[in-house]
Coordinates of C-alpha atoms and ligand atoms in Angstrom, one line a residue:
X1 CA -24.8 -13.3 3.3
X2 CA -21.6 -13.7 1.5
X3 CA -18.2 -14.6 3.4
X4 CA -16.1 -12.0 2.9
X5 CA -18.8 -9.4 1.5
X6 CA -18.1 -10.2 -1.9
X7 CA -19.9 -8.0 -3.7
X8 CA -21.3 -5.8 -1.6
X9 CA -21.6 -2.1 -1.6
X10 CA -20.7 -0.2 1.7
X11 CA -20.0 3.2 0.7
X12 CA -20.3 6.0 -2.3
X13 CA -17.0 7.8 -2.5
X14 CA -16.0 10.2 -5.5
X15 CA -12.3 9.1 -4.8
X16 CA -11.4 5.9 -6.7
X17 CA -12.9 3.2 -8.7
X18 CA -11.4 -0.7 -9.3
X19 CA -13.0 -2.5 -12.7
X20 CA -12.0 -5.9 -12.4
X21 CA -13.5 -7.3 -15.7
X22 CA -12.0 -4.7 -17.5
X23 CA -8.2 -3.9 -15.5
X24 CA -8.9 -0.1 -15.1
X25 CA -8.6 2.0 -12.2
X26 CA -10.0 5.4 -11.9
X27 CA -8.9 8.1 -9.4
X28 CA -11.2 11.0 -9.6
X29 CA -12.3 10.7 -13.1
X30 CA -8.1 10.0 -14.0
X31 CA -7.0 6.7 -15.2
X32 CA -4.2 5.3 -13.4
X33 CA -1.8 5.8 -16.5
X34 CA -2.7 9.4 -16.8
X35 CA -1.3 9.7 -12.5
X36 CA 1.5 7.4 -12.5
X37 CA 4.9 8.5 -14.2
X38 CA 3.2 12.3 -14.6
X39 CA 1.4 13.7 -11.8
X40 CA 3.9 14.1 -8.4
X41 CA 2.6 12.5 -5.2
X42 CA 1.9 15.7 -3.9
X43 CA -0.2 16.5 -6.4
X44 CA -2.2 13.3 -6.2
X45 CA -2.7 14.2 -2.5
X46 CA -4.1 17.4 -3.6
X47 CA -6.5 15.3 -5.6
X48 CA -7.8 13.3 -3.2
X49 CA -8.1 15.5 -0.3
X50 CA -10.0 18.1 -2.8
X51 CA -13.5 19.2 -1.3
X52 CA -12.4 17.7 2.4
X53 CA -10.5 20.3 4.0
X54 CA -11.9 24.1 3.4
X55 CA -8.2 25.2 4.0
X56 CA -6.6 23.0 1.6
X57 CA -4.0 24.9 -0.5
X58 CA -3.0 24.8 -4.0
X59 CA -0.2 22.6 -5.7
X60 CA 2.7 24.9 -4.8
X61 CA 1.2 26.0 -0.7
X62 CA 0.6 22.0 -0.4
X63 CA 4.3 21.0 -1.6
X64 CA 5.6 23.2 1.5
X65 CA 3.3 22.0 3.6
X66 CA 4.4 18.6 3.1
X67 CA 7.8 18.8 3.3
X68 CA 6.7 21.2 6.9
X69 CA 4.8 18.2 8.1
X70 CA 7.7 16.0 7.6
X71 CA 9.8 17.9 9.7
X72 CA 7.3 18.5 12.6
X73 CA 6.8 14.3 12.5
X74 CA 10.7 14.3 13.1
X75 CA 10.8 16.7 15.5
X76 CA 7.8 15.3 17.3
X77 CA 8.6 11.6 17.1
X78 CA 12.3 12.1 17.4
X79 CA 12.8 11.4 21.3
X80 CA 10.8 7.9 20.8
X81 CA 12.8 6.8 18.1
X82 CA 15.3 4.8 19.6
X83 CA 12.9 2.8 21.8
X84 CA 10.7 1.9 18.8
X85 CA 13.2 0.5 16.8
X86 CA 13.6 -2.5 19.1
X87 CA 10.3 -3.6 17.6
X88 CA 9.8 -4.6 13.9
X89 CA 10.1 -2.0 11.6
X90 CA 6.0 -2.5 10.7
X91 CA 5.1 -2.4 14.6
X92 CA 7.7 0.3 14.9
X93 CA 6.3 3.0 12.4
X94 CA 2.6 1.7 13.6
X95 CA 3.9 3.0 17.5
X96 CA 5.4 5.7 16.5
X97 CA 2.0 7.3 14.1
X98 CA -0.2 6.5 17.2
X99 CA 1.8 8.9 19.3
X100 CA 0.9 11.7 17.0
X101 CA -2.3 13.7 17.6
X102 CA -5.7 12.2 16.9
X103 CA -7.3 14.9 15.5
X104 CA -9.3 15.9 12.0
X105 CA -7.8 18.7 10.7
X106 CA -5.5 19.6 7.8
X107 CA -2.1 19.7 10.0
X108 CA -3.4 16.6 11.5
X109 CA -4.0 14.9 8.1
X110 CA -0.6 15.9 6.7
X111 CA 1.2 14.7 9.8
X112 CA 0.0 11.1 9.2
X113 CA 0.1 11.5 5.1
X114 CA 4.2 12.3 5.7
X115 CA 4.4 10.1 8.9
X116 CA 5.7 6.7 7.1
X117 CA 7.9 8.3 5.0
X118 CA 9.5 9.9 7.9
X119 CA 9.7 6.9 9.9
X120 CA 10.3 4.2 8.2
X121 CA 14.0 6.1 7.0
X122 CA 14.9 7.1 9.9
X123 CA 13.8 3.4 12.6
X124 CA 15.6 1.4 9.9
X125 CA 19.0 3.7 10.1
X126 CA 18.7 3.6 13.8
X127 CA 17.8 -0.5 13.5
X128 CA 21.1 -0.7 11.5
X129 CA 23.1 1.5 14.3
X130 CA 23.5 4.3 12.4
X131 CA 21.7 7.7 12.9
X132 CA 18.3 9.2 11.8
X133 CA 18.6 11.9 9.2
X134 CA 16.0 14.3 9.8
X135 CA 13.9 15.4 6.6
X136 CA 14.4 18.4 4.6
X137 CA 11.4 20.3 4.0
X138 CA 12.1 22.0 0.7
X139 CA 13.2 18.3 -1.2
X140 CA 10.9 16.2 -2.9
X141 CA 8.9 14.0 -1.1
X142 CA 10.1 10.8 -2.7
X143 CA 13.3 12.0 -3.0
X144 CA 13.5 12.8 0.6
X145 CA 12.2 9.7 1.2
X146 CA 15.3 8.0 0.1
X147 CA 17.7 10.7 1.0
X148 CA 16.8 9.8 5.1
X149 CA 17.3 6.0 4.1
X150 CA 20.9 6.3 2.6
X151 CA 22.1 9.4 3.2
X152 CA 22.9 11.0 0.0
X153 CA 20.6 12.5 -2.3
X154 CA 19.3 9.9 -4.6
X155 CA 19.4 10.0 -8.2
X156 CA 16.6 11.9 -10.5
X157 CA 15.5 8.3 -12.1
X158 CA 14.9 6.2 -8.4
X159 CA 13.3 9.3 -7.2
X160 CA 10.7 9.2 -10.0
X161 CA 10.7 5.6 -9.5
X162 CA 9.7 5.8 -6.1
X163 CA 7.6 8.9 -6.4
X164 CA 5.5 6.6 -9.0
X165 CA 4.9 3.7 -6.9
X166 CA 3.7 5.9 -4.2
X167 CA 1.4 7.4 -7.1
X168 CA 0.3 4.1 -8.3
X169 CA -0.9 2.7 -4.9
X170 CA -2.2 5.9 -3.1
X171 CA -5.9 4.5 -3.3
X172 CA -7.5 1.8 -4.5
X173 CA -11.8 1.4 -4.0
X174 CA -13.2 -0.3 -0.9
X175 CA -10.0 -2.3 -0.1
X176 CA -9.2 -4.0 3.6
X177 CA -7.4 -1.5 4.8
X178 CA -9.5 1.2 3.3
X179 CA -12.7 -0.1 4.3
X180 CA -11.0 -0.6 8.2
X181 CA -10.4 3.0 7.8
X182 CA -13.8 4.4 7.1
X183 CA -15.2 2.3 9.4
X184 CA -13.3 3.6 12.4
X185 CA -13.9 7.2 10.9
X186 CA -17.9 6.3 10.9
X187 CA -17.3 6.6 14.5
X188 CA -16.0 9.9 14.0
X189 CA -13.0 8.8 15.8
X190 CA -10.0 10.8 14.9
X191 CA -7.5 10.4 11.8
X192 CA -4.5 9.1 13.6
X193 CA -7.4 6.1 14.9
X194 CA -8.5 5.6 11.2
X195 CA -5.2 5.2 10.1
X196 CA -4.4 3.0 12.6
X197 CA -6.7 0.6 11.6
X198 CA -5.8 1.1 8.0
X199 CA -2.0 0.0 8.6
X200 CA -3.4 -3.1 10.7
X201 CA -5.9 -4.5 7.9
X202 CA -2.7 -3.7 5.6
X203 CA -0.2 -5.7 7.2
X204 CA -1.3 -9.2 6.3
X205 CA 0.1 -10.9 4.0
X206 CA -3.5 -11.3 1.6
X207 CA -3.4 -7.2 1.9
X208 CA -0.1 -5.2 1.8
X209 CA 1.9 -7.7 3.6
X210 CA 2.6 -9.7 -0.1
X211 CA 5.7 -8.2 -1.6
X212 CA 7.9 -9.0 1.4
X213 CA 7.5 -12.8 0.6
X214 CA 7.4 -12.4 -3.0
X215 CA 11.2 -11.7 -2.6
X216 CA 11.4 -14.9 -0.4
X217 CA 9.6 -16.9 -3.1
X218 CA 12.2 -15.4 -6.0
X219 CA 15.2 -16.5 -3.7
X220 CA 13.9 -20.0 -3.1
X221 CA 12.5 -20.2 -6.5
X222 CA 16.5 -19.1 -7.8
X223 CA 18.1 -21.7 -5.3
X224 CA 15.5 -24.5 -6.6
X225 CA 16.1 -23.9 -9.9
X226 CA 12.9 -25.0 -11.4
X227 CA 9.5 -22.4 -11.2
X228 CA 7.2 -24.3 -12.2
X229 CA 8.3 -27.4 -9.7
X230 CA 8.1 -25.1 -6.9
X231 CA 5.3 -23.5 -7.6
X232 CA 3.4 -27.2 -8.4
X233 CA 4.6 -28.4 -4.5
X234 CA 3.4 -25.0 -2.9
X235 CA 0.4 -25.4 -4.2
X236 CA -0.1 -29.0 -3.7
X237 CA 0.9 -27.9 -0.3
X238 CA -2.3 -25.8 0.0
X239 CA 0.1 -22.6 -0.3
X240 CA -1.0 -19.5 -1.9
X241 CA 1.4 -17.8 -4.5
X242 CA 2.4 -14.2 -3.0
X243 CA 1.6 -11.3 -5.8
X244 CA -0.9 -13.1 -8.0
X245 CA -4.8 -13.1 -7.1
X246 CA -7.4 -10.6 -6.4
X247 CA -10.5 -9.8 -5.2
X248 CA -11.9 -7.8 -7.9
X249 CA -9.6 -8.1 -10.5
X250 CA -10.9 -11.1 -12.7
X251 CA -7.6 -9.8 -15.7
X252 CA -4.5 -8.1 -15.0
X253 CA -4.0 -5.6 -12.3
X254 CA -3.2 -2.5 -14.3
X255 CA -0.7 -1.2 -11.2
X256 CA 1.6 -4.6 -12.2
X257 CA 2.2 -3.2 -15.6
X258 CA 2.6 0.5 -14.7
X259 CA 4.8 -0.6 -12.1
X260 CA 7.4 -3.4 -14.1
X261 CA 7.7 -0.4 -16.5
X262 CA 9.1 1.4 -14.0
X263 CA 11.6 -1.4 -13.1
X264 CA 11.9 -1.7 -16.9
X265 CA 13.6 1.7 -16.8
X266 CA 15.6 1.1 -14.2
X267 CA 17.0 -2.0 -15.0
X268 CA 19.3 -1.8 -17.6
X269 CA 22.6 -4.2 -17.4
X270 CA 22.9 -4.3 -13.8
X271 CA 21.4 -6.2 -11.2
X272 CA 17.7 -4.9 -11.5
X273 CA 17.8 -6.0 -14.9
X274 CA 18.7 -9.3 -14.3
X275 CA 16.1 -9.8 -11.5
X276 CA 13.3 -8.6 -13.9
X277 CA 14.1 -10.9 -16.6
X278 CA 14.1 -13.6 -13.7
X279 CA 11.3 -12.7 -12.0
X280 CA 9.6 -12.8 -15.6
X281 CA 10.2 -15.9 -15.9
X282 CA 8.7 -16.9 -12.4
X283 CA 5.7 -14.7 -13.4
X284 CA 5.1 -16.7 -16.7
X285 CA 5.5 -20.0 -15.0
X286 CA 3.2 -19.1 -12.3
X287 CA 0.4 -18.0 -14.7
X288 CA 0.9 -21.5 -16.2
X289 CA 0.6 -23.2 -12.9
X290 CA -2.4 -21.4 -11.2
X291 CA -4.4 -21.7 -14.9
X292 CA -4.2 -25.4 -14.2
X293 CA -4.2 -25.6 -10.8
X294 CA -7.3 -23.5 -10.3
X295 CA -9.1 -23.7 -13.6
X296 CA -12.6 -22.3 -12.0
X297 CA -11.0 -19.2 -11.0
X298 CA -8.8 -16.5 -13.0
X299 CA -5.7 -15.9 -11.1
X300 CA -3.7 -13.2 -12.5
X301 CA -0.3 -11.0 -11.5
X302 CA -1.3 -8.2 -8.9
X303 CA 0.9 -5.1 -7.6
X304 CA 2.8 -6.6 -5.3
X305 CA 4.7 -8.8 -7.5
X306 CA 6.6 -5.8 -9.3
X307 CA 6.1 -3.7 -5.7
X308 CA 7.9 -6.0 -4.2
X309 CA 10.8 -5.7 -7.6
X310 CA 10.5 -1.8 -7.3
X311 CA 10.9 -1.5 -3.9
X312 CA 14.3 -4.1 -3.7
X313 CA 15.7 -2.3 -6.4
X314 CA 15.1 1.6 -4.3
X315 CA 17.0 -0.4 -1.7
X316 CA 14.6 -1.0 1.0
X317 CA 14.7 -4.0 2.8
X318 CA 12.3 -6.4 2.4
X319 CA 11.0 -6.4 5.2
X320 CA 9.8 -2.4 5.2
X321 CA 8.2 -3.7 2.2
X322 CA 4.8 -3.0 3.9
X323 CA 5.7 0.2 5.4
X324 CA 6.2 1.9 2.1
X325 CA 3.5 0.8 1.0
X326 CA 1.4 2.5 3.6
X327 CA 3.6 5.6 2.8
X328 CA 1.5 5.8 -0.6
X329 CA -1.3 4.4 0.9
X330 CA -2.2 6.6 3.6
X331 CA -3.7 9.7 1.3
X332 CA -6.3 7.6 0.0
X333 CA -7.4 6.3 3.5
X334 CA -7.4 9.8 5.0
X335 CA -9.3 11.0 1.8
X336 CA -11.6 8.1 3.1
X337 CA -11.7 8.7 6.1
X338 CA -12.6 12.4 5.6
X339 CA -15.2 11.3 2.9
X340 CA -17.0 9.1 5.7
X341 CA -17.2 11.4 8.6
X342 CA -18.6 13.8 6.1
X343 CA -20.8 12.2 4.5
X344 CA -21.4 9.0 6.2
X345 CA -23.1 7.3 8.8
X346 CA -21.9 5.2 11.4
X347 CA -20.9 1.8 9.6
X348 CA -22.9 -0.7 12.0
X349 CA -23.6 -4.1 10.0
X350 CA -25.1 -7.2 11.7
X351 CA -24.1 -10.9 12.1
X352 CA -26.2 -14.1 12.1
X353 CA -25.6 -15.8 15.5
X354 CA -25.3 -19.7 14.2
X355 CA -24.6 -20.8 18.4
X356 CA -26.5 -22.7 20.7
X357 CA -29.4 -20.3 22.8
X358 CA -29.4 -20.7 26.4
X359 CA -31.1 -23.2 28.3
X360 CA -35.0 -22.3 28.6
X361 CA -35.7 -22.4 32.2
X362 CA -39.4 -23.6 32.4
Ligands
ACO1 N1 -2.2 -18.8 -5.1 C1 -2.9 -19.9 -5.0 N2 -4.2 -20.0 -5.0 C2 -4.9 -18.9 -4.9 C3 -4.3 -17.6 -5.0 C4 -2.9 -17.6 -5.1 N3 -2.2 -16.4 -5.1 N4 -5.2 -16.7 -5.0 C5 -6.4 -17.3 -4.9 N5 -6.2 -18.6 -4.9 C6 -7.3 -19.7 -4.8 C7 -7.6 -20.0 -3.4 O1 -6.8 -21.0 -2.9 C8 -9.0 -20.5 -3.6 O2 -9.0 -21.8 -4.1 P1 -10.1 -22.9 -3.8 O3 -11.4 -22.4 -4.3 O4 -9.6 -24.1 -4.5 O5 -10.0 -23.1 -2.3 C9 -9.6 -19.6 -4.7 O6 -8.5 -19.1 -5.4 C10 -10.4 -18.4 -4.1 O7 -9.6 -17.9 -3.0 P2 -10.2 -16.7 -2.2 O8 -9.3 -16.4 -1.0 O9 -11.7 -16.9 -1.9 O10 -10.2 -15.5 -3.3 P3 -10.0 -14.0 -3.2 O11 -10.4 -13.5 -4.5 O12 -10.7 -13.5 -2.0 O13 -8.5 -13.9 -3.0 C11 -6.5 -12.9 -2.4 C12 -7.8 -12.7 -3.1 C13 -6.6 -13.0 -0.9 C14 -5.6 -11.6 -2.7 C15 -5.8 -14.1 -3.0 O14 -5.7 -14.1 -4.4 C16 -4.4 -14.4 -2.4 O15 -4.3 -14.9 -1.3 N6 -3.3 -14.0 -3.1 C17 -1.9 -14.1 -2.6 C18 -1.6 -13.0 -1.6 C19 -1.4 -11.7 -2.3 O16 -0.8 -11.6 -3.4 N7 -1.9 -10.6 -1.7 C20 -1.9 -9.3 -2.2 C21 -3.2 -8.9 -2.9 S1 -3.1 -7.3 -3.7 C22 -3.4 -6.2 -2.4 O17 -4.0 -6.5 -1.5 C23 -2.7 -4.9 -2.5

């Protein structure tokens, strides 16, 4: 038995594949490079809910079906809105997407696929006292995305910036949150349940909730003035360093580099630029430090450091960090999810009970 199921095989899924001796992922027989920068998030939906829905449409049917499912989210969700966003903005988008129906179908699929994106916009405008813009079904997803943050349509490079991060994290093997996910659809519980799981495995901070406080750690790291010293007393300090580690990964995570290109582009002279070169920096130096403070193990960059640099630059607080993550996220755990109440059986494994026995009455 392994402590943390390290190794373990739970499920055969044709959606994604994670080789952490070689840095590659796979998404349906596409490397990640081929997806991120070219293929739209729609169309990577279409991808990984092929062969699950019988009614699934093509590319351009499953565009206006998206931006359709945004809308009814808004519509639906609207009257709740202002009473969720007295909660985090995490626990506020998690309320709001276990209001909407729990069902299996396509609607119901696209509803939670579009739910994130819809409410993570519109609870952080009402959070700031402003109002919620509603969505508008014929823009780009991405693009809409940011249009409901700040209110103006966003320009053609952030949009593509955005549109690739949800690209690059949309699925990802048998992660936490993925492997919540199937197990609550081995029940054959509904999608809205599945997902619900999903975004609570996601939220800590060894999962999805990491790019928040890598922004922390840049800040402090900037005030300090010296990385490496830092780093050294957090991990003396029994710490861990937020963005660098993986499970599988033993080399680099291949997401980090797809998505510091995409900072890369839209750095330039401004402030974005000057965080990258900074946060460089802090990457090198924390490379340095983890190769001698843990010399056994190989602890390399993972997504969320350069999440955490996309995301700041698209203007999202850090603290929604997690939620847009989830927005890519959620294709590949109803793709899952679907995959497993398909073809799988109800995921039931067994513990060894190491406590005292009761009493023997003689
Ligand atoms: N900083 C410091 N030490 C680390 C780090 C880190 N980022 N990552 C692993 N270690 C150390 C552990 O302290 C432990 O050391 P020890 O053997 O001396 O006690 C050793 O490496 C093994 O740790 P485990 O938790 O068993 O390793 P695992 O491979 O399961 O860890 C994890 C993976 C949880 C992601 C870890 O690397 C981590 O905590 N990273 C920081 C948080 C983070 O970036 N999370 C996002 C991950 S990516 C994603 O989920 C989308």
């Amino acid at each position: 038995m392994t402590n943390g199921l390290d190794d373990v095989v739970a499920a055969e899924t044709v959606l994604s594949d994670v080789d952490g001796l070689g840095g590659r992922l796979t998404i349906r027989g596409h490397a990640l490079p081929e997806l991120a920068g070219r293929w739209k998030y729609a169309q990577v939906v279409r991808l990984l809910l092929d062969g699950f829905f019988e009614d699934l449409p093509g590319d351009t049917d499953l565009v206006q079906k998206i931006g359709q499912a945004r809308g009814d989210v808004f519509v639906r969700l609207q009257p709740t809105l202002a009473s969720l966003a007295s909660l985090d903005i995490y626990s506020a988008m998690r309320a709001g997407i276990a209001l909407l129906p729990d069902g299996d179908n396509l609607t119901d699929a696209l509803r939670l696929i579009t739910a994130p994106a819809v409410l993570t916009p519109a609870l952080l405008r009402i959070k700031r006292g402003s109002p919620a813009i509603a969505p508008d079904p014929h823009a780009d997803h991405a693009g809409d995305m940011l249009r409901m943050l700040n209110g103006c349509v966003p320009s053609p490079a952030l949009a593509k910036a955005l549109d690739t991060y949800l690209v690059t994290v949309c699925d990802h093997g048998l992660n936490a949150s993925t492997f919540a996910t199937r197990v609550v659809a081995s029940t054959q519980a509904g999608l809205t349940s599945a997902v619900l799981a999903g975004l609570g495995a996601l939220k800590g901070p060894l999962h999805g909730g990491a790019p928040g406080p890598v922004i922390e750690m840049l800040d402090a790291i900037e005030a300090h003035g010296d990385a490496a010293g830092w780093l050294r007393a957090e991990i003396a300090h029994g710490e861990r360093i937020m963005g660098f580690g993986h499970r599988i990964y033993r080399v680099r995570d291949p997401r980090a580099d797809v998505l510091k290109a995409v900072v890369r582009q839209l750095g330039g002279e401004g402030e974005t630029g000057r965080r990258l070169a900074f946060a460089e920096k802090v990457e090198q130096a924390a490379l340095d430090v983890l190769r001698v403070a843990k010399p056994l193990r190989s602890i390399q960059t993972n997504v969320e450091f350069y999440t955490a640099l996309l995301l700041e630059a698209a203007g999202f607080p850090k603290e929604a960090f997690s939620n847009v993550f989830a927005a890519g996220r959620v294709a590949g755990w109803i793709a899952h999810a679907r995959e497993q109440q398909t073809t799988g059986r109800l995921i039931r494994p067994q513990s060894r009970y190491v406590g005292p026995m009761p009493d023997l009455v003689a």
